[in-house]
């Protein structure tokens, strides 16, 4: 896997530091009370969610939603489809929707209205990465870990053909690595 990496865009140390900062802000924003439910978009946001929630010393619950946007060996979104959800009763609770990357905005445009129909007190969006593209700027993200160039990235939960999620850094791949999986 290491031989497939073109360059490290965001190091594991930068990620760890930024997640601690985000957690402090989220906790401060919820200091007035109200119950919080984290809803990560699986599978990409699972590592982000685990690390973030360990930094949040507040009472919270967790739900999950699975959305497919990059099936198989795709490097561009193919449109978002809800695959499944496990969200308990969130009526009157604050929802913090977690996603690994905001690029086309399709996933959040699909999921936010579904969550709003469950009558929560609020729905806030927290993304680890936001790509520098107009479609990403059209969707409101309340918490953003990093703004990145419009490049295809993997690692820290993000994948290519379901590989590379276990890399601890956010990286770009060599062209040969992408070609070998097509």
Short mmCIF file of C-alpha atoms in Angstrom, two decimals:
data_model
loop_
_atom_site.label_atom_id
_atom_site.label_comp_id
_atom_site.label_asym_id
_atom_site.label_seq_id
_atom_site.Cartn_x
_atom_site.Cartn_y
_atom_site.Cartn_z
CA UNK A 1 0.00 0.00 0.00
CA UNK A 2 2.76 2.45 0.85
CA UNK A 3 4.14 2.12 -2.68
CA UNK A 4 0.78 3.34 -4.03
CA UNK A 5 0.97 6.71 -2.24
CA UNK A 6 1.83 9.72 -4.36
CA UNK A 7 1.95 12.17 -1.45
CA UNK A 8 0.63 12.78 2.04
CA UNK A 9 -1.84 15.64 1.94
CA UNK A 10 -2.73 15.67 5.67
CA UNK A 11 -0.69 13.79 8.25
CA UNK A 12 -2.08 11.69 11.08
CA UNK A 13 -0.71 14.27 13.55
CA UNK A 14 -2.55 17.10 11.81
CA UNK A 15 -5.74 15.02 11.83
CA UNK A 16 -5.41 14.22 15.53
CA UNK A 17 -4.80 17.87 16.43
CA UNK A 18 -7.72 19.14 14.33
CA UNK A 19 -10.15 16.56 15.69
CA UNK A 20 -9.35 17.66 19.25
CA UNK A 21 -10.04 21.28 18.25
CA UNK A 22 -13.32 20.35 16.56
CA UNK A 23 -14.44 18.28 19.56
CA UNK A 24 -13.80 21.22 21.92
CA UNK A 25 -15.89 23.50 19.70
CA UNK A 26 -18.73 20.99 19.37
CA UNK A 27 -18.82 20.42 23.14
CA UNK A 28 -18.82 24.18 23.76
CA UNK A 29 -21.66 24.63 21.28
CA UNK A 30 -23.71 22.01 23.15
CA UNK A 31 -22.94 23.25 26.67
CA UNK A 32 -26.49 24.61 27.06
CA UNK A 33 -27.79 21.09 27.31
CA UNK A 34 -29.91 18.96 25.11
CA UNK A 35 -29.13 15.43 24.12
CA UNK A 36 -26.84 14.76 21.17
CA UNK A 37 -26.93 11.93 18.65
CA UNK A 38 -23.97 11.42 16.35
CA UNK A 39 -24.93 10.07 12.94
CA UNK A 40 -21.88 9.06 10.89
CA UNK A 41 -22.22 8.27 7.20
CA UNK A 42 -20.77 4.80 6.79
CA UNK A 43 -18.36 3.47 5.90
CA UNK A 44 -16.07 6.42 5.27
CA UNK A 45 -16.81 8.38 8.46
CA UNK A 46 -16.41 5.50 10.94
CA UNK A 47 -12.79 6.25 11.87
CA UNK A 48 -13.48 9.99 12.05
CA UNK A 49 -16.53 9.35 14.26
CA UNK A 50 -14.65 7.04 16.63
CA UNK A 51 -11.79 9.49 17.11
CA UNK A 52 -14.08 12.51 17.45
CA UNK A 53 -16.48 10.97 19.97
CA UNK A 54 -13.59 9.88 22.22
CA UNK A 55 -12.72 13.58 22.55
CA UNK A 56 -16.28 14.61 23.51
CA UNK A 57 -16.93 14.26 27.26
CA UNK A 58 -20.69 14.69 26.94
CA UNK A 59 -23.60 12.29 26.99
CA UNK A 60 -24.36 11.17 23.47
CA UNK A 61 -25.91 8.43 21.45
CA UNK A 62 -24.96 7.15 18.04
CA UNK A 63 -27.00 6.25 14.99
CA UNK A 64 -25.71 5.29 11.57
CA UNK A 65 -26.57 5.80 7.94
CA UNK A 66 -25.02 4.07 4.96
CA UNK A 67 -24.85 5.96 1.68
CA UNK A 68 -23.15 4.85 -1.52
CA UNK A 69 -21.59 7.54 -3.72
CA UNK A 70 -18.41 5.99 -5.12
CA UNK A 71 -19.26 2.38 -6.00
CA UNK A 72 -16.37 0.09 -6.91
CA UNK A 73 -13.39 1.64 -8.63
CA UNK A 74 -14.94 5.09 -9.15
CA UNK A 75 -12.92 8.25 -8.51
CA UNK A 76 -15.87 10.57 -9.17
CA UNK A 77 -19.22 10.48 -7.42
CA UNK A 78 -21.90 8.40 -9.12
CA UNK A 79 -24.74 10.05 -7.23
CA UNK A 80 -25.76 9.31 -3.66
CA UNK A 81 -28.08 6.49 -2.67
CA UNK A 82 -29.27 5.62 0.84
CA UNK A 83 -28.35 1.99 1.48
CA UNK A 84 -29.47 1.70 5.10
CA UNK A 85 -30.00 3.48 8.39
CA UNK A 86 -30.02 2.77 12.10
CA UNK A 87 -31.23 5.97 13.70
CA UNK A 88 -33.26 5.63 16.89
CA UNK A 89 -35.85 8.12 18.07
CA UNK A 90 -34.16 11.51 17.73
CA UNK A 91 -37.21 13.69 18.32
CA UNK A 92 -36.07 16.73 20.27
CA UNK A 93 -32.41 15.67 20.22
CA UNK A 94 -29.54 17.51 18.55
CA UNK A 95 -28.14 15.55 15.61
CA UNK A 96 -24.54 15.91 14.57
CA UNK A 97 -24.24 14.41 11.10
CA UNK A 98 -20.67 13.26 10.39
CA UNK A 99 -19.22 12.68 6.93
CA UNK A 100 -15.71 12.01 5.76
CA UNK A 101 -15.69 14.33 2.76
CA UNK A 102 -17.87 17.02 1.23
CA UNK A 103 -17.28 17.17 -2.50
CA UNK A 104 -20.42 17.11 -4.65
CA UNK A 105 -22.78 17.72 -1.72
CA UNK A 106 -25.05 14.92 -2.91
CA UNK A 107 -24.80 12.81 0.23
CA UNK A 108 -25.70 15.66 2.56
CA UNK A 109 -28.50 16.90 0.27
CA UNK A 110 -29.96 13.39 0.45
CA UNK A 111 -29.51 12.74 4.17
CA UNK A 112 -30.30 16.08 5.85
CA UNK A 113 -33.99 16.16 4.77
CA UNK A 114 -34.40 12.54 5.90
CA UNK A 115 -33.08 13.43 9.34
CA UNK A 116 -35.14 16.62 9.56
CA UNK A 117 -38.31 14.55 9.07
CA UNK A 118 -37.49 12.80 12.36
CA UNK A 119 -38.15 16.11 14.20
CA UNK A 120 -34.81 16.64 15.95
CA UNK A 121 -34.07 19.83 17.89
CA UNK A 122 -31.35 20.58 15.32
CA UNK A 123 -29.21 19.02 12.60
CA UNK A 124 -25.62 20.19 12.34
CA UNK A 125 -23.09 18.93 9.82
CA UNK A 126 -19.49 18.03 10.62
CA UNK A 127 -17.14 16.97 7.81
CA UNK A 128 -13.51 16.00 8.05
CA UNK A 129 -12.68 17.26 4.54
CA UNK A 130 -14.27 19.80 2.20
CA UNK A 131 -13.07 19.96 -1.38
CA UNK A 132 -12.41 23.28 -3.07
CA UNK A 133 -15.26 23.13 -5.57
CA UNK A 134 -18.46 25.15 -6.00
CA UNK A 135 -20.80 22.21 -5.26
CA UNK A 136 -19.14 21.69 -1.88
CA UNK A 137 -19.59 25.36 -0.96
CA UNK A 138 -23.34 25.16 -1.70
CA UNK A 139 -23.93 22.85 1.27
CA UNK A 140 -23.74 24.29 4.78
CA UNK A 141 -21.17 22.54 6.97
CA UNK A 142 -21.13 23.73 10.57
CA UNK A 143 -17.77 22.14 11.35
CA UNK A 144 -15.02 21.53 8.78
CA UNK A 145 -11.78 19.76 9.59
CA UNK A 146 -9.78 20.69 6.52
CA UNK A 147 -10.37 22.42 3.21
CA UNK A 148 -8.49 20.53 0.50
CA UNK A 149 -7.81 20.91 -3.22
CA UNK A 150 -10.18 19.19 -5.65
CA UNK A 151 -8.19 15.95 -5.74
CA UNK A 152 -9.11 12.32 -5.19
CA UNK A 153 -7.90 11.29 -1.73
CA UNK A 154 -7.87 8.13 0.37
CA UNK A 155 -6.91 7.12 3.90
CA UNK A 156 -8.38 7.64 7.35
CA UNK A 157 -11.61 5.94 6.29
CA UNK A 158 -11.74 7.17 2.69
CA UNK A 159 -11.32 4.46 0.11
CA UNK A 160 -10.71 3.55 -3.49
CA UNK A 161 -12.54 0.34 -4.44
CA UNK A 162 -12.82 -0.37 -0.69
CA UNK A 163 -9.03 -0.28 -0.17
CA UNK A 164 -6.79 2.21 1.65
CA UNK A 165 -9.28 3.06 4.44
CA UNK A 166 -6.73 1.86 7.00
CA UNK A 167 -4.05 4.38 6.02
CA UNK A 168 -3.60 6.77 8.98
CA UNK A 169 -2.96 9.83 6.77
CA UNK A 170 -5.00 11.50 4.01
CA UNK A 171 -3.09 10.79 0.80
CA UNK A 172 -3.25 10.97 -2.97
CA UNK A 173 -2.57 7.86 -5.02
CA UNK A 174 -0.19 7.34 -7.89
CA UNK A 175 -1.90 7.00 -11.26
CA UNK A 176 -0.63 3.40 -11.52
CA UNK A 177 -2.38 2.49 -8.25
CA UNK A 178 -5.69 3.72 -9.62
CA UNK A 179 -5.19 2.04 -12.99
CA UNK A 180 -4.40 -1.37 -11.47
CA UNK A 181 -7.83 -1.50 -9.75
CA UNK A 182 -9.92 -0.45 -12.77
#
